[in-house]
Short mmCIF file of C-alpha atoms in Angstrom, two decimals:
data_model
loop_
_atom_site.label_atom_id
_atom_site.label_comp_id
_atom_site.label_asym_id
_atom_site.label_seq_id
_atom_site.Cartn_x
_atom_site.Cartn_y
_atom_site.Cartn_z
CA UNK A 915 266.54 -100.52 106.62
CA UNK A 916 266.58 -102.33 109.92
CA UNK A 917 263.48 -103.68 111.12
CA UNK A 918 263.61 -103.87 115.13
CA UNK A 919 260.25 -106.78 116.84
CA UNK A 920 259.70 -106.50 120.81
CA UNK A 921 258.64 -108.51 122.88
CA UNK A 922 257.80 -109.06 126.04
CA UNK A 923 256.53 -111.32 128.75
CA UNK A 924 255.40 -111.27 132.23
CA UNK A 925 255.72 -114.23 134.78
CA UNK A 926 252.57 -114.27 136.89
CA UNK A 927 252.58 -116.64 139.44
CA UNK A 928 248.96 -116.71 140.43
CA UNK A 929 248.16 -117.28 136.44
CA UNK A 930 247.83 -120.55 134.34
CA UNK A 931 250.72 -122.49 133.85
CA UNK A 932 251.86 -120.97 130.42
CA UNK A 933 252.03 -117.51 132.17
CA UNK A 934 254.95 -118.40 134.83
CA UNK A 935 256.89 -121.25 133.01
CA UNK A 936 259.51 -121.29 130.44
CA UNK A 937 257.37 -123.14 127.94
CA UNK A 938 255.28 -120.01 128.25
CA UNK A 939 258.10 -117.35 127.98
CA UNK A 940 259.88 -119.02 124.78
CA UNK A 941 256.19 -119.10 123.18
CA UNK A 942 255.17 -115.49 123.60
CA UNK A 943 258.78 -114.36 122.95
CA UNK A 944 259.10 -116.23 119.42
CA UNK A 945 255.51 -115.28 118.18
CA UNK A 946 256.24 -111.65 117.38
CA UNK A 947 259.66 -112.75 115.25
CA UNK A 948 257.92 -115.72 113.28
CA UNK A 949 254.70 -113.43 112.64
CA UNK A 950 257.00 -111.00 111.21
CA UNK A 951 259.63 -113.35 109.75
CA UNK A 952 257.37 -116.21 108.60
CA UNK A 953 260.20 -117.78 106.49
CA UNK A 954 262.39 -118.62 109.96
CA UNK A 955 259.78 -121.22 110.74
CA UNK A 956 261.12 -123.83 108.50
CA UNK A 957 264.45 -123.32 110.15
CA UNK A 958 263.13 -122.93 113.57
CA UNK A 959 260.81 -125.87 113.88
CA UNK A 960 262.14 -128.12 111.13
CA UNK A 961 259.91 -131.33 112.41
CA UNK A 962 256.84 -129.73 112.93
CA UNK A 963 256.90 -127.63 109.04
CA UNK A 964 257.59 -130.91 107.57
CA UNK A 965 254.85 -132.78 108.86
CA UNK A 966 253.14 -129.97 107.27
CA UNK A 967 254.79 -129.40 103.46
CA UNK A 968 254.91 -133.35 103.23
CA UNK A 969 252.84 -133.97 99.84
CA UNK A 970 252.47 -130.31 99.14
CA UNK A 971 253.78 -127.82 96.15
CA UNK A 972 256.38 -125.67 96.72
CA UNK A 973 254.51 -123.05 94.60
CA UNK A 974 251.50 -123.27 98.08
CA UNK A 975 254.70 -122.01 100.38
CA UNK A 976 253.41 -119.01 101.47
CA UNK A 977 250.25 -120.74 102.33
CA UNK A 978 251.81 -123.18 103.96
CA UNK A 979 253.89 -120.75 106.51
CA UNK A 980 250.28 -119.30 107.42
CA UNK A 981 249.11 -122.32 108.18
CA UNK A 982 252.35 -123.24 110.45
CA UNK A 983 252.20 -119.68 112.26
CA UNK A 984 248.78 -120.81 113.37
CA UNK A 985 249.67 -124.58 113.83
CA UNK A 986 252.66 -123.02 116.74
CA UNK A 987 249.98 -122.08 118.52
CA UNK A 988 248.49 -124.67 119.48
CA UNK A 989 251.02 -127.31 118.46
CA UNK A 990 252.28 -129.89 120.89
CA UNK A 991 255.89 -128.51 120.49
CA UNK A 992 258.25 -129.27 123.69
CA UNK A 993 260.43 -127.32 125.72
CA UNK A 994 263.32 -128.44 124.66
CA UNK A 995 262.46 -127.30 120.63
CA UNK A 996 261.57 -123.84 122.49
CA UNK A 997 264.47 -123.46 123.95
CA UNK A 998 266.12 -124.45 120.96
CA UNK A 999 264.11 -122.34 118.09
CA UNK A 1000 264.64 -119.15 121.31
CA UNK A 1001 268.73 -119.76 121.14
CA UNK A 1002 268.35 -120.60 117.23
CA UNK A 1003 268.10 -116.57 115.95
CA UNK A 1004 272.17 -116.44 115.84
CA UNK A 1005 272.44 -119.14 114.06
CA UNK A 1006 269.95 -117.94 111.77
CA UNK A 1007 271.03 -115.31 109.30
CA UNK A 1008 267.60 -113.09 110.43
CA UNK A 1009 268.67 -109.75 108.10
CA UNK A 1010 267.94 -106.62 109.08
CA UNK A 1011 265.64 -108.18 111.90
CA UNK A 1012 266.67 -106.51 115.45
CA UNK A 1013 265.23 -108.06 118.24
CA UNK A 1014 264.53 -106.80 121.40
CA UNK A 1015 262.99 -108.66 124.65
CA UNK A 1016 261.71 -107.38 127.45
CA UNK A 1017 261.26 -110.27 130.50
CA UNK A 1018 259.76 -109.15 134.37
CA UNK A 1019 258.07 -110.92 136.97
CA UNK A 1020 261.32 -113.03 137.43
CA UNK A 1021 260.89 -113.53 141.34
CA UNK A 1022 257.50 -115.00 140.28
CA UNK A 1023 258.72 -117.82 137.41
CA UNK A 1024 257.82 -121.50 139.05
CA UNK A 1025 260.95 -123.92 138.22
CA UNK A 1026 264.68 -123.69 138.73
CA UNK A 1027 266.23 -120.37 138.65
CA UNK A 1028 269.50 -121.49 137.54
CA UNK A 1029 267.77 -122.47 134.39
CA UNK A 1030 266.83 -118.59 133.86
CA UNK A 1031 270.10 -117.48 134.75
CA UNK A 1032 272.06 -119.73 132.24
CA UNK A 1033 268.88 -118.54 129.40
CA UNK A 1034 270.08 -114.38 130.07
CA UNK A 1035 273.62 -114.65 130.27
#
């Protein structure tokens, strides 16, 4: 059966810098798929879930995804392994997963716009 996450953001320009940036779009967008789909983390954000598994039992996986889900965040991940964990899903066999986004508030994201018209094409 096909599972279907949304979600959405909102580019405000008068809020903090997370809420009209692309650092903040990729976060809020990949939240909803990794807190369903836990296991895509590894694949996602390879560097940062190693850092974390280093020394520890494969049977403590599970635990060990719970922990990551919180460590995203807060974790000091950059932009560029946002954008790449965001473009990542087709590349990554995600099941039954359907994902839908919803973005507005485009006229008020602070950077270059060609940047968020080569992300939606």
């Amino acid at each position: 059966m096909d599972e279907l996450v949304m979600a959405s953001y909102f580019f405000w320009a008068p809020g903090t810098p997370l809420q009209k940036n692309q650092e903040g779009l990729f976060r809020t967008l990949l939240y909803p798929i990794l807190k369903r789909r836990g296991d895509l983390i590894p694949h996602l954000f390879p560097k940062q879930f190693s850092s974390l598994v280093t020394g520890q039992a494969a049977l403590e996986y599970l635990k060990i995804l719970r922990r990551m889900e919180k460590h995203l965040e807060i974790a000091s991940v950059t932009l560029v392994e946002l954008r790449e964990a965001s473009l990542s899903p087709s590349r990554v066999n995600l099941g039954d997963l359907k994902v839908a986004f919803f973005v507005d508030g485009l006229d008020e994201y602070h950077g270059n716009q060609s940047d968020m018209v080569d992300l939606f094409k």
